[in-house]
């Protein structure tokens, strides 16, 4: 049996003196959409950033515990960089590089990783834009600045940027949170399409969105795991049982 | 309460009005003083290379050579300041440990506070001998035997401007929204690769820093007067001595009363310098403000 896409054990994260995650253990199976659910400030984004080590960009951040990504302990193994090169990320607010063209925004990842150049790069850019359902809208203006696109288009461009590095795991941090319903629906369709080829970890605070898109997931509250498993069972739990789980989890520590 | 605010407002408004009035008076005085030579020489004042105050009746006054010298020092000093400040910002943000970053920050702050005459003395006593000993003067047809040259002046002015330019570039680099740093990191960009993209994002601020530095470089007097070698040359080679407009004024204003028209000519040169410096500084400040308004996405 193949190892899971991501496995964390007793993962704790601190920002200075403040602890954001408390002994979080999750297992993300390959080939699924895995939802990370919970209210604002519960540690969803921190969990995502602990997986690809972006958390270490924050001054004073400290990580303890195990994080295995595609079978590699990314905080201890020498091959961590290679494993993380197979991980892409899409952020809450669309963040294409405003000074680069549409083409260059997609090409930047492959260029940085020396994956392709010339016609090979052209093909890869087209492939990524097609996958992100953006090619038809931008094929005649690839040299235009990315900032000329609408918000929804910019987010699909960011998805294309991540896909161009051919990731096996895609981390998506509330990718529809800042979009209107029409563009949010487009991104959801895209996530469904992509999930056939890429494992996706989707951070969301929208339970309905999690139901529509994910098969499994985890519910976090105040940096702790409340429950993990099939999405329907997570969402069916009552508020009182969530509190009981949290109290039990706090006592165990 | 209301009354005390009115008093403060009146005080600030009065002080501002006095500053504006002084600036206007300087421009007016320079304009009146320079009208004599400008009426006599016309465009020749800017285009003629001949500067000869000691003619029998009225001297010849053309500032073409010092103008070219000013441009040469300004461009070279700006290039040095921008290259050093960009390198410093990349090193401090991408590679330097926190303590080194803090130490260099304090050193830069101290450097920015040094009087320009200290830079000038250092340029004359340390940089010029180095240029001379390195034999750089022999690379030029009229190379400086003392080491005082356009390059010497530009190097010292460039070093003087580096903390100033790097503070502008560093502020813009810091202002790039963190989400872009995260995006670059998630794409595998580290160190220089990340810096290259971020520098592209702050290129307007770098242009602003260059214009602000150029504005200060063309007006710099003490350092240039001590290190440029004061010669009426067309500085086609950087290791030759030359004059800038400011070094010309500094070296001749003391004796200007001895020659007919020289005070007027130097005033006209000062007016020219004031206009050039003010124009580039205003343009640089405008670009810097626009870059800040864009939230670092310059």
Short mmCIF file of C-alpha atoms in Angstrom, two decimals:
data_model
loop_
_atom_site.label_atom_id
_atom_site.label_comp_id
_atom_site.label_asym_id
_atom_site.label_seq_id
_atom_site.Cartn_x
_atom_site.Cartn_y
_atom_site.Cartn_z
CA UNK A 1 0.00 0.00 0.00
CA UNK A 2 1.33 3.48 -0.91
CA UNK A 3 2.24 5.83 1.90
CA UNK A 4 -0.22 8.66 2.54
CA UNK A 5 0.31 12.01 0.85
CA UNK A 6 0.76 13.66 4.24
CA UNK A 7 1.10 12.27 7.73
CA UNK A 8 1.60 14.38 10.84
CA UNK A 9 2.18 13.06 14.34
CA UNK A 10 2.11 15.18 17.50
CA UNK A 11 2.64 18.30 15.38
CA UNK A 12 2.88 21.47 17.46
CA UNK A 13 3.63 24.96 16.16
CA UNK A 14 4.52 28.07 18.12
CA UNK A 15 4.74 31.70 17.04
CA UNK A 16 7.00 33.06 19.74
CA UNK A 17 5.26 32.22 23.03
CA UNK A 18 1.88 31.61 21.43
CA UNK A 19 1.07 27.99 20.53
CA UNK A 20 -0.97 27.75 17.32
CA UNK A 21 -1.16 23.94 16.93
CA UNK A 22 -1.32 21.38 19.75
CA UNK A 23 -0.14 17.82 18.95
CA UNK A 24 -2.00 17.57 15.67
CA UNK A 25 -1.98 14.10 14.08
CA UNK A 26 -3.62 13.68 10.69
CA UNK A 27 -3.32 11.31 7.74
CA UNK A 28 -4.14 12.52 4.23
CA UNK A 29 -4.72 9.62 1.80
CA UNK A 30 -3.43 9.97 -1.74
CA UNK A 31 -5.81 10.82 -4.56
CA UNK A 32 -8.41 12.54 -2.40
CA UNK A 33 -9.62 16.01 -1.56
CA UNK A 34 -8.95 16.37 2.16
CA UNK A 35 -10.68 19.26 3.92
CA UNK A 36 -9.23 21.13 6.89
CA UNK A 37 -12.23 22.63 8.66
CA UNK A 38 -12.70 24.90 11.60
CA UNK A 39 -13.55 28.44 12.62
CA UNK A 40 -11.27 31.43 12.00
CA UNK A 41 -8.08 31.34 14.05
CA UNK A 42 -8.26 27.59 14.76
CA UNK A 43 -4.90 26.87 13.07
CA UNK A 44 -6.07 25.70 9.62
CA UNK A 45 -3.65 27.88 7.67
CA UNK A 46 -0.84 27.15 10.13
CA UNK A 47 -1.36 23.40 9.58
CA UNK A 48 -1.18 23.93 5.80
CA UNK A 49 1.98 26.04 6.13
CA UNK A 50 3.57 23.51 8.49
CA UNK A 51 3.18 20.89 5.75
CA UNK A 52 5.25 22.85 3.19
CA UNK A 53 7.39 24.61 5.81
CA UNK A 54 6.17 28.12 4.90
CA UNK A 55 5.51 28.51 8.62
CA UNK A 56 9.26 28.92 9.13
CA UNK A 57 9.18 32.19 7.19
CA UNK A 58 7.51 33.78 10.21
CA UNK A 59 9.95 35.22 12.70
CA UNK A 60 9.94 33.26 15.95
CA UNK A 61 8.07 30.25 14.49
CA UNK A 62 8.95 26.85 15.98
CA UNK A 63 7.78 23.39 14.90
CA UNK A 64 7.83 20.14 16.86
CA UNK A 65 6.60 16.69 15.89
CA UNK A 66 6.59 14.72 12.65
CA UNK A 67 5.50 15.97 9.23
CA UNK A 68 5.83 13.43 6.44
CA UNK A 69 5.09 14.68 2.94
CA UNK A 70 5.02 12.08 0.14
CA UNK A 71 6.90 9.72 2.44
CA UNK A 72 9.62 12.18 3.47
CA UNK A 73 10.09 13.74 6.91
CA UNK A 74 10.36 17.33 5.67
CA UNK A 75 11.85 18.72 8.89
CA UNK A 76 14.61 16.13 9.22
CA UNK A 77 15.36 14.31 5.94
CA UNK A 78 17.94 15.58 3.49
CA UNK A 79 15.55 14.91 0.62
CA UNK A 80 12.96 17.33 2.05
CA UNK A 81 13.57 19.90 -0.68
CA UNK A 82 12.93 17.34 -3.43
CA UNK A 83 9.70 16.22 -1.73
CA UNK A 84 8.52 19.80 -1.26
CA UNK A 85 9.23 20.54 -4.94
CA UNK A 86 6.29 18.19 -5.64
CA UNK A 87 3.97 20.34 -3.51
CA UNK A 88 2.09 23.35 -4.92
CA UNK A 89 0.14 25.99 -3.07
CA UNK A 90 -2.76 28.33 -3.80
CA UNK A 91 -3.45 31.18 -1.39
CA UNK A 92 -6.59 32.76 0.00
CA UNK A 93 -6.14 36.06 -1.83
CA UNK A 94 -5.13 35.77 -5.49
CA UNK A 95 -1.46 36.76 -5.57
CA UNK A 96 -0.08 36.66 -9.10
CA UNK A 97 3.14 38.67 -9.40
CA UNK A 98 1.79 42.02 -10.63
CA UNK A 99 4.93 43.04 -12.50
CA UNK A 100 5.07 39.84 -14.54
CA UNK A 101 3.01 38.91 -17.60
CA UNK A 102 0.38 36.17 -17.56
CA UNK A 103 2.85 33.87 -19.32
CA UNK A 104 5.72 34.66 -16.95
CA UNK A 105 3.53 34.09 -13.89
CA UNK A 106 2.89 30.53 -15.01
CA UNK A 107 6.45 29.98 -16.25
CA UNK A 108 8.16 31.21 -13.10
CA UNK A 109 7.96 27.89 -11.22
CA UNK A 110 9.32 25.71 -14.06
CA UNK A 111 12.05 28.31 -14.70
CA UNK A 112 13.09 28.40 -11.05
CA UNK A 113 13.25 24.62 -10.95
CA UNK A 114 14.94 24.29 -14.33
CA UNK A 115 12.11 22.06 -15.56
CA UNK A 116 11.74 23.42 -19.10
CA UNK A 117 12.64 26.19 -21.49
CA UNK A 118 11.86 27.33 -25.01
CA UNK A 119 9.05 25.40 -26.71
CA UNK A 120 8.85 22.86 -23.90
CA UNK A 121 8.10 25.73 -21.52
CA UNK A 122 5.49 27.14 -23.93
CA UNK A 123 3.77 23.74 -23.95
CA UNK A 124 3.90 23.48 -20.18
CA UNK A 125 2.42 26.98 -19.73
CA UNK A 126 -0.40 26.17 -22.16
CA UNK A 127 -1.05 22.84 -20.40
CA UNK A 128 -1.24 24.52 -16.98
CA UNK A 129 -3.52 27.30 -18.25
CA UNK A 130 -5.80 24.71 -19.88
CA UNK A 131 -5.91 22.69 -16.67
CA UNK A 132 -6.85 25.86 -14.79
CA UNK A 133 -9.61 26.54 -17.35
CA UNK A 134 -8.02 29.87 -18.25
CA UNK A 135 -6.37 29.24 -21.62
CA UNK A 136 -9.33 30.29 -23.79
CA UNK A 137 -9.65 33.57 -21.90
CA UNK A 138 -5.97 34.59 -22.05
CA UNK A 139 -4.42 32.85 -25.05
CA UNK A 140 -4.42 36.09 -27.07
CA UNK A 141 -2.88 38.23 -24.36
CA UNK A 142 -0.23 36.11 -22.67
CA UNK A 143 2.14 39.07 -22.59
CA UNK A 144 -0.35 41.31 -20.74
CA UNK A 145 0.34 41.99 -17.07
CA UNK A 146 -1.31 39.55 -14.66
CA UNK A 147 -2.81 42.52 -12.85
CA UNK A 148 -5.07 43.12 -15.89
CA UNK A 149 -7.09 39.97 -15.07
CA UNK A 150 -10.23 39.90 -12.91
CA UNK A 151 -10.09 38.49 -9.36
CA UNK A 152 -11.46 35.09 -10.39
CA UNK A 153 -9.11 34.90 -13.36
CA UNK A 154 -6.18 35.85 -11.12
CA UNK A 155 -7.00 32.99 -8.77
CA UNK A 156 -7.17 30.54 -11.69
CA UNK A 157 -3.84 31.97 -12.87
CA UNK A 158 -2.41 31.18 -9.42
CA UNK A 159 -3.74 27.64 -9.74
CA UNK A 160 -2.07 27.40 -13.17
CA UNK A 161 1.16 28.75 -11.61
CA UNK A 162 1.07 25.98 -9.00
CA UNK A 163 0.13 23.29 -11.56
CA UNK A 164 2.99 24.25 -13.88
CA UNK A 165 5.43 22.74 -11.39
CA UNK A 166 3.58 19.38 -11.83
CA UNK A 167 2.76 18.91 -8.13
CA UNK A 168 1.56 15.62 -6.66
CA UNK A 169 0.06 17.49 -3.72
CA UNK A 170 -1.79 20.79 -3.93
CA UNK A 171 -2.38 22.88 -0.80
CA UNK A 172 -5.30 25.29 -1.16
CA UNK A 173 -5.84 27.88 1.56
CA UNK A 174 -9.49 29.01 1.31
CA UNK A 175 -9.12 29.58 -2.45
CA UNK A 176 -12.68 30.88 -2.90
CA UNK A 177 -12.89 33.05 0.23
CA UNK A 178 -12.33 36.33 -1.60
CA UNK A 179 -14.29 35.56 -4.76
CA UNK A 180 -17.86 36.21 -5.85
CA UNK A 181 -20.22 33.17 -6.05
CA UNK A 182 -19.82 32.74 -9.83
CA UNK A 183 -16.02 32.67 -9.70
CA UNK A 184 -16.11 30.56 -6.52
CA UNK A 185 -18.23 27.96 -8.38
CA UNK A 186 -15.68 27.94 -11.24
CA UNK A 187 -12.84 27.27 -8.79
CA UNK A 188 -14.86 24.47 -7.14
CA UNK A 189 -15.42 22.84 -10.54
CA UNK A 190 -11.70 23.11 -11.13
CA UNK A 191 -10.89 21.46 -7.79
CA UNK A 192 -13.18 18.54 -8.71
CA UNK A 193 -11.39 18.17 -12.06
CA UNK A 194 -7.91 18.39 -10.55
CA UNK A 195 -8.67 15.91 -7.78
CA UNK A 196 -8.59 13.12 -10.38
CA UNK A 197 -4.85 13.65 -10.79
CA UNK A 198 -3.58 15.49 -7.71
CA UNK A 199 -4.08 15.04 -3.97
CA UNK A 200 -5.62 18.25 -2.64
CA UNK A 201 -5.68 19.58 0.91
CA UNK A 202 -8.37 22.23 1.04
CA UNK A 203 -8.59 24.65 3.94
CA UNK A 204 -12.10 26.00 4.31
CA UNK A 205 -14.42 27.29 6.97
CA UNK A 206 -17.41 26.53 4.75
CA UNK A 207 -18.88 23.15 5.76
CA UNK A 208 -21.08 23.04 2.64
CA UNK A 209 -18.06 23.53 0.41
CA UNK A 210 -16.24 20.75 2.26
CA UNK A 211 -19.25 18.44 1.70
CA UNK A 212 -19.34 19.28 -2.01
CA UNK A 213 -15.65 18.74 -2.62
CA UNK A 214 -13.94 16.57 0.00
CA UNK A 215 -14.23 12.93 0.92
CA UNK A 216 -12.22 13.06 4.13
CA UNK A 217 -10.96 15.78 6.42
CA UNK A 218 -10.18 17.07 9.85
CA UNK A 219 -12.01 19.47 12.13
CA UNK A 220 -9.76 21.79 14.15
CA UNK A 221 -10.71 23.97 17.08
CA UNK A 222 -8.26 26.20 18.94
CA UNK A 223 -5.30 24.42 17.37
CA UNK A 224 -6.48 20.95 18.36
CA UNK A 225 -7.95 18.10 16.34
CA UNK A 226 -11.60 17.58 17.21
CA UNK A 227 -12.10 14.71 14.80
CA UNK A 228 -10.73 13.26 11.58
CA UNK A 229 -12.34 10.94 9.06
CA UNK A 230 -15.04 10.89 6.38
CA UNK A 231 -16.39 14.39 5.91
CA UNK A 232 -20.02 13.39 6.59
CA UNK A 233 -19.16 11.95 10.00
CA UNK A 234 -17.09 15.00 10.98
CA UNK A 235 -19.90 17.37 10.13
CA UNK A 236 -22.62 15.31 11.80
CA UNK A 237 -21.09 15.70 15.27
CA UNK A 238 -22.96 17.86 17.71
CA UNK A 239 -21.48 20.95 19.36
CA UNK A 240 -21.47 19.28 22.80
CA UNK A 241 -19.52 16.27 21.53
CA UNK A 242 -16.94 18.65 20.03
CA UNK A 243 -16.51 20.29 23.45
CA UNK A 244 -16.19 16.89 25.13
CA UNK A 245 -13.48 15.87 22.64
CA UNK A 246 -11.58 19.06 23.27
CA UNK A 247 -11.72 18.65 27.05
CA UNK A 248 -10.54 15.04 26.75
CA UNK A 249 -7.74 16.07 24.36
CA UNK A 250 -6.61 18.86 26.74
CA UNK A 251 -6.59 16.41 29.70
CA UNK A 252 -4.45 13.91 27.77
CA UNK A 253 -1.78 16.60 27.34
CA UNK B 1 -8.48 73.64 23.84
CA UNK B 2 -9.78 75.05 20.57
CA UNK B 3 -7.76 78.20 21.11
CA UNK B 4 -4.50 76.32 21.75
CA UNK B 5 -5.02 74.33 18.49
CA UNK B 6 -5.52 77.61 16.64
CA UNK B 7 -2.27 78.95 18.11
CA UNK B 8 -0.35 75.79 17.11
CA UNK B 9 -1.86 75.95 13.60
CA UNK B 10 -0.92 79.60 13.27
CA UNK B 11 2.64 78.86 14.46
CA UNK B 12 3.13 75.99 11.99
CA UNK B 13 1.59 77.98 9.12
CA UNK B 14 3.85 80.96 9.88
CA UNK B 15 6.97 78.78 10.05
CA UNK B 16 6.04 77.14 6.72
CA UNK B 17 5.43 80.52 5.14
CA UNK B 18 8.84 81.77 6.38
CA UNK B 19 10.61 78.69 4.89
CA UNK B 20 8.84 79.17 1.55
CA UNK B 21 9.65 82.89 1.61
CA UNK B 22 13.36 82.20 2.28
CA UNK B 23 13.49 79.68 -0.60
CA UNK B 24 11.75 82.18 -2.89
CA UNK B 25 14.14 84.93 -1.77
CA UNK B 26 17.15 82.72 -2.60
CA UNK B 27 15.77 81.98 -6.08
CA UNK B 28 14.96 85.66 -6.59
CA UNK B 29 18.40 86.84 -5.42
CA UNK B 30 20.15 84.27 -7.65
CA UNK B 31 17.96 85.27 -10.60
CA UNK B 32 18.70 88.99 -10.16
CA UNK B 33 22.42 88.37 -9.62
CA UNK B 34 22.71 86.06 -12.61
CA UNK B 35 20.70 88.22 -15.02
CA UNK B 36 23.86 90.16 -16.01
CA UNK B 37 25.83 87.18 -17.28
CA UNK B 38 22.79 85.47 -18.77
CA UNK B 39 21.95 88.60 -20.78
CA UNK B 40 25.54 88.85 -21.98
CA UNK B 41 26.30 85.20 -22.75
CA UNK B 42 22.80 83.93 -23.60
CA UNK B 43 22.76 80.21 -24.45
CA UNK B 44 26.54 80.36 -24.66
CA UNK B 45 26.59 80.27 -20.86
CA UNK B 46 25.38 76.67 -20.99
CA UNK B 47 26.96 75.59 -24.29
CA UNK B 48 30.39 77.25 -24.26
CA UNK B 49 33.38 75.37 -22.81
CA UNK B 50 35.31 78.61 -22.27
CA UNK B 51 35.56 79.84 -18.67
CA UNK B 52 37.94 82.75 -18.43
CA UNK B 53 37.18 85.36 -15.76
CA UNK B 54 40.55 87.14 -16.10
CA UNK B 55 39.90 88.91 -19.38
CA UNK B 56 40.71 92.55 -19.54
CA UNK B 57 37.21 94.03 -19.39
CA UNK B 58 34.65 91.28 -18.83
CA UNK B 59 35.39 87.54 -18.61
CA UNK B 60 34.07 84.70 -20.77
CA UNK B 61 31.70 82.49 -18.88
CA UNK B 62 30.61 79.13 -20.25
CA UNK B 63 29.80 76.24 -17.90
CA UNK B 64 29.60 73.41 -20.46
CA UNK B 65 32.63 71.59 -19.02
CA UNK B 66 31.52 71.75 -15.35
CA UNK B 67 28.02 70.72 -16.48
CA UNK B 68 29.42 67.60 -18.16
CA UNK B 69 31.53 66.99 -15.04
CA UNK B 70 28.42 67.31 -12.85
CA UNK B 71 26.59 64.83 -15.07
CA UNK B 72 29.55 62.40 -15.00
CA UNK B 73 29.91 62.52 -11.21
CA UNK B 74 26.13 62.34 -10.74
CA UNK B 75 25.68 59.31 -13.00
CA UNK B 76 28.70 57.40 -11.65
CA UNK B 77 27.93 58.18 -8.00
CA UNK B 78 24.30 57.15 -8.49
CA UNK B 79 25.34 53.92 -10.20
CA UNK B 80 27.71 53.11 -7.31
CA UNK B 81 25.13 54.01 -4.65
CA UNK B 82 22.34 51.98 -6.29
CA UNK B 83 24.56 48.94 -6.93
CA UNK B 84 25.81 48.95 -3.33
CA UNK B 85 22.40 49.61 -1.80
CA UNK B 86 20.65 46.89 -3.82
CA UNK B 87 23.42 44.43 -2.91
CA UNK B 88 23.15 45.46 0.75
CA UNK B 89 19.36 45.10 0.79
CA UNK B 90 19.52 41.64 -0.83
CA UNK B 91 22.22 40.50 1.57
CA UNK B 92 20.51 41.89 4.66
CA UNK B 93 17.05 40.54 3.78
CA UNK B 94 17.94 37.19 2.26
CA UNK B 95 21.19 36.00 3.81
CA UNK B 96 22.30 37.93 6.89
CA UNK B 97 21.57 36.52 10.34
CA UNK B 98 19.43 38.80 12.50
CA UNK B 99 22.35 40.13 14.57
CA UNK B 100 24.43 40.98 11.49
CA UNK B 101 21.36 42.69 10.01
CA UNK B 102 20.94 44.81 13.11
CA UNK B 103 24.67 45.65 13.31
CA UNK B 104 24.81 46.73 9.65
CA UNK B 105 21.61 48.72 10.13
CA UNK B 106 23.25 50.68 12.96
CA UNK B 107 26.44 51.17 10.90
CA UNK B 108 24.37 52.50 7.97
CA UNK B 109 22.54 54.86 10.30
CA UNK B 110 25.86 56.15 11.67
CA UNK B 111 27.24 56.51 8.13
CA UNK B 112 24.20 58.55 7.08
CA UNK B 113 24.84 60.93 9.98
CA UNK B 114 28.49 61.63 9.07
CA UNK B 115 29.13 65.21 7.86
CA UNK B 116 30.07 65.31 4.19
CA UNK B 117 33.34 67.05 5.02
CA UNK B 118 34.44 63.87 6.81
CA UNK B 119 33.74 61.87 3.64
CA UNK B 120 35.64 64.51 1.69
CA UNK B 121 38.68 64.33 3.97
CA UNK B 122 38.64 60.54 3.79
CA UNK B 123 38.37 60.72 0.01
CA UNK B 124 41.35 63.07 -0.18
CA UNK B 125 43.54 61.24 2.33
CA UNK B 126 42.64 57.60 1.54
CA UNK B 127 40.75 57.10 -1.74
CA UNK B 128 42.74 59.54 -3.93
CA UNK B 129 46.11 57.98 -2.90
CA UNK B 130 44.68 54.53 -3.65
CA UNK B 131 43.61 55.66 -7.13
CA UNK B 132 47.05 57.19 -7.65
CA UNK B 133 48.96 54.12 -6.38
CA UNK B 134 46.82 51.79 -8.49
CA UNK B 135 48.01 53.74 -11.53
CA UNK B 136 44.47 54.31 -12.77
CA UNK B 137 45.40 57.78 -14.00
CA UNK B 138 47.70 56.26 -16.62
CA UNK B 139 44.64 54.73 -18.31
CA UNK B 140 43.57 58.20 -19.43
CA UNK B 141 45.20 60.73 -21.76
CA UNK B 142 45.08 63.47 -19.08
CA UNK B 143 45.03 61.16 -16.08
CA UNK B 144 45.29 62.72 -12.66
CA UNK B 145 48.78 62.53 -11.08
CA UNK B 146 47.30 63.13 -7.61
CA UNK B 147 44.49 60.57 -7.73
CA UNK B 148 41.88 63.33 -7.54
CA UNK B 149 39.50 62.58 -10.38
CA UNK B 150 35.90 62.25 -11.46
CA UNK B 151 35.96 58.59 -10.38
CA UNK B 152 37.41 59.44 -6.94
CA UNK B 153 34.70 62.03 -6.37
CA UNK B 154 31.95 59.72 -7.68
CA UNK B 155 33.13 56.82 -5.51
CA UNK B 156 33.12 58.87 -2.31
CA UNK B 157 29.81 60.56 -3.13
CA UNK B 158 28.38 57.14 -4.05
CA UNK B 159 29.45 55.72 -0.68
CA UNK B 160 28.00 58.77 1.09
CA UNK B 161 24.68 58.20 -0.71
CA UNK B 162 24.51 54.43 -0.11
CA UNK B 163 22.73 54.53 3.28
CA UNK B 164 20.26 57.05 1.85
CA UNK B 165 19.52 54.98 -1.28
CA UNK B 166 19.40 51.69 0.62
CA UNK B 167 16.84 53.09 3.08
CA UNK B 168 14.51 53.85 0.14
CA UNK B 169 15.04 50.42 -1.48
CA UNK B 170 14.85 48.60 1.86
CA UNK B 171 11.56 50.29 2.80
CA UNK B 172 10.05 49.20 -0.53
CA UNK B 173 11.45 45.65 -0.18
CA UNK B 174 9.93 45.40 3.31
CA UNK B 175 6.62 46.70 2.01
CA UNK B 176 6.15 43.88 -0.53
CA UNK B 177 3.12 42.00 0.82
CA UNK B 178 4.13 38.81 2.63
CA UNK B 179 1.85 36.71 0.43
CA UNK B 180 4.28 37.20 -2.51
CA UNK B 181 7.19 36.01 -0.38
CA UNK B 182 5.15 32.93 0.55
CA UNK B 183 4.19 32.36 -3.10
CA UNK B 184 7.83 32.51 -4.16
CA UNK B 185 8.86 30.15 -1.41
CA UNK B 186 6.14 27.70 -2.38
CA UNK B 187 7.54 27.73 -5.93
CA UNK B 188 10.98 26.85 -4.64
CA UNK B 189 12.57 30.30 -4.95
CA UNK B 190 15.19 30.93 -2.28
CA UNK B 191 17.90 33.53 -1.68
CA UNK B 192 18.98 35.28 -4.85
CA UNK B 193 16.13 33.83 -6.97
CA UNK B 194 13.57 35.20 -4.55
CA UNK B 195 15.41 38.53 -4.34
CA UNK B 196 15.46 38.82 -8.14
CA UNK B 197 11.66 38.59 -8.35
CA UNK B 198 11.12 40.89 -5.36
CA UNK B 199 13.54 43.47 -6.81
CA UNK B 200 11.46 43.37 -9.99
CA UNK B 201 8.45 44.23 -7.86
CA UNK B 202 10.19 47.24 -6.29
CA UNK B 203 11.85 48.54 -9.45
CA UNK B 204 9.91 51.81 -9.25
CA UNK B 205 11.36 52.41 -5.80
CA UNK B 206 14.84 51.63 -7.10
CA UNK B 207 14.26 54.21 -9.86
CA UNK B 208 13.06 56.68 -7.22
CA UNK B 209 16.16 56.00 -5.10
CA UNK B 210 18.34 56.58 -8.18
CA UNK B 211 16.68 59.92 -8.96
CA UNK B 212 16.84 61.09 -5.34
CA UNK B 213 20.50 60.05 -5.16
CA UNK B 214 21.25 61.79 -8.46
CA UNK B 215 19.59 64.94 -7.15
CA UNK B 216 21.82 64.90 -4.10
CA UNK B 217 24.95 63.91 -6.06
CA UNK B 218 24.71 66.85 -8.49
CA UNK B 219 24.37 69.25 -5.58
CA UNK B 220 27.13 67.73 -3.44
CA UNK B 221 29.87 70.27 -2.94
CA UNK B 222 32.33 69.56 -0.13
CA UNK B 223 33.27 66.02 -1.13
CA UNK B 224 33.54 66.89 -4.81
CA UNK B 225 35.56 70.08 -4.21
CA UNK B 226 38.11 68.06 -2.21
CA UNK B 227 38.37 65.02 -4.48
CA UNK B 228 37.70 65.93 -8.12
CA UNK B 229 40.96 67.75 -8.82
CA UNK B 230 39.38 71.03 -10.04
CA UNK B 231 40.39 71.23 -13.71
CA UNK B 232 38.55 72.51 -16.77
CA UNK B 233 38.53 69.21 -18.65
CA UNK B 234 35.94 67.41 -20.67
CA UNK B 235 35.91 64.27 -18.48
CA UNK B 236 35.81 61.64 -21.20
CA UNK B 237 37.80 59.29 -18.99
CA UNK B 238 36.80 58.77 -15.32
CA UNK B 239 40.35 59.02 -13.94
CA UNK B 240 40.88 62.58 -15.16
CA UNK B 241 40.43 65.63 -12.92
CA UNK B 242 37.49 67.88 -13.76
CA UNK B 243 35.08 70.39 -12.30
CA UNK B 244 31.44 70.10 -11.38
CA UNK B 245 29.23 73.16 -11.13
CA UNK B 246 29.28 72.93 -7.34
CA UNK B 247 33.07 72.48 -7.12
CA UNK B 248 33.47 75.45 -9.47
CA UNK B 249 31.34 77.64 -7.21
CA UNK B 250 33.12 76.42 -4.07
CA UNK B 251 36.58 77.05 -5.52
CA UNK B 252 35.92 80.48 -7.10
CA UNK B 253 33.24 82.24 -5.08
CA UNK B 254 35.71 83.46 -2.43
CA UNK B 255 37.55 85.58 -4.99
CA UNK B 256 34.62 86.37 -7.23
CA UNK B 257 34.60 90.06 -6.35
CA UNK B 258 38.01 90.43 -8.06
CA UNK B 259 36.69 89.71 -11.56
CA UNK B 260 33.92 91.54 -13.36
CA UNK B 261 30.94 89.30 -13.97
CA UNK B 262 32.26 86.31 -12.00
CA UNK B 263 29.76 86.69 -9.13
CA UNK B 264 26.97 86.89 -11.67
CA UNK B 265 28.29 83.82 -13.54
CA UNK B 266 28.61 81.76 -10.38
CA UNK B 267 25.09 82.80 -9.32
CA UNK B 268 23.77 81.67 -12.71
CA UNK B 269 25.62 78.36 -12.27
CA UNK B 270 24.06 77.97 -8.81
CA UNK B 271 20.61 78.68 -10.26
CA UNK B 272 21.18 75.99 -12.89
CA UNK B 273 22.30 73.53 -10.22
CA UNK B 274 19.31 74.36 -8.05
CA UNK B 275 16.91 73.74 -10.94
CA UNK B 276 18.53 70.41 -11.92
CA UNK B 277 18.70 69.14 -8.35
CA UNK B 278 15.16 70.24 -7.52
CA UNK B 279 13.74 68.67 -10.70
CA UNK B 280 15.35 65.25 -10.19
CA UNK B 281 14.59 65.22 -6.45
CA UNK B 282 10.94 66.17 -7.05
CA UNK B 283 10.59 63.49 -9.73
CA UNK B 284 12.24 60.89 -7.48
CA UNK B 285 10.04 61.82 -4.52
CA UNK B 286 6.95 61.58 -6.73
CA UNK B 287 7.88 58.09 -7.94
CA UNK B 288 8.70 57.02 -4.36
CA UNK B 289 5.32 58.28 -3.12
CA UNK B 290 3.53 56.47 -5.97
CA UNK B 291 5.40 53.26 -5.12
CA UNK B 292 4.43 53.54 -1.45
CA UNK B 293 0.81 54.22 -2.43
CA UNK B 294 0.83 50.97 -4.38
CA UNK B 295 1.67 49.09 -1.18
CA UNK B 296 5.09 47.95 -2.25
CA UNK B 297 3.92 46.61 -5.60
CA UNK B 298 6.17 49.01 -7.34
#
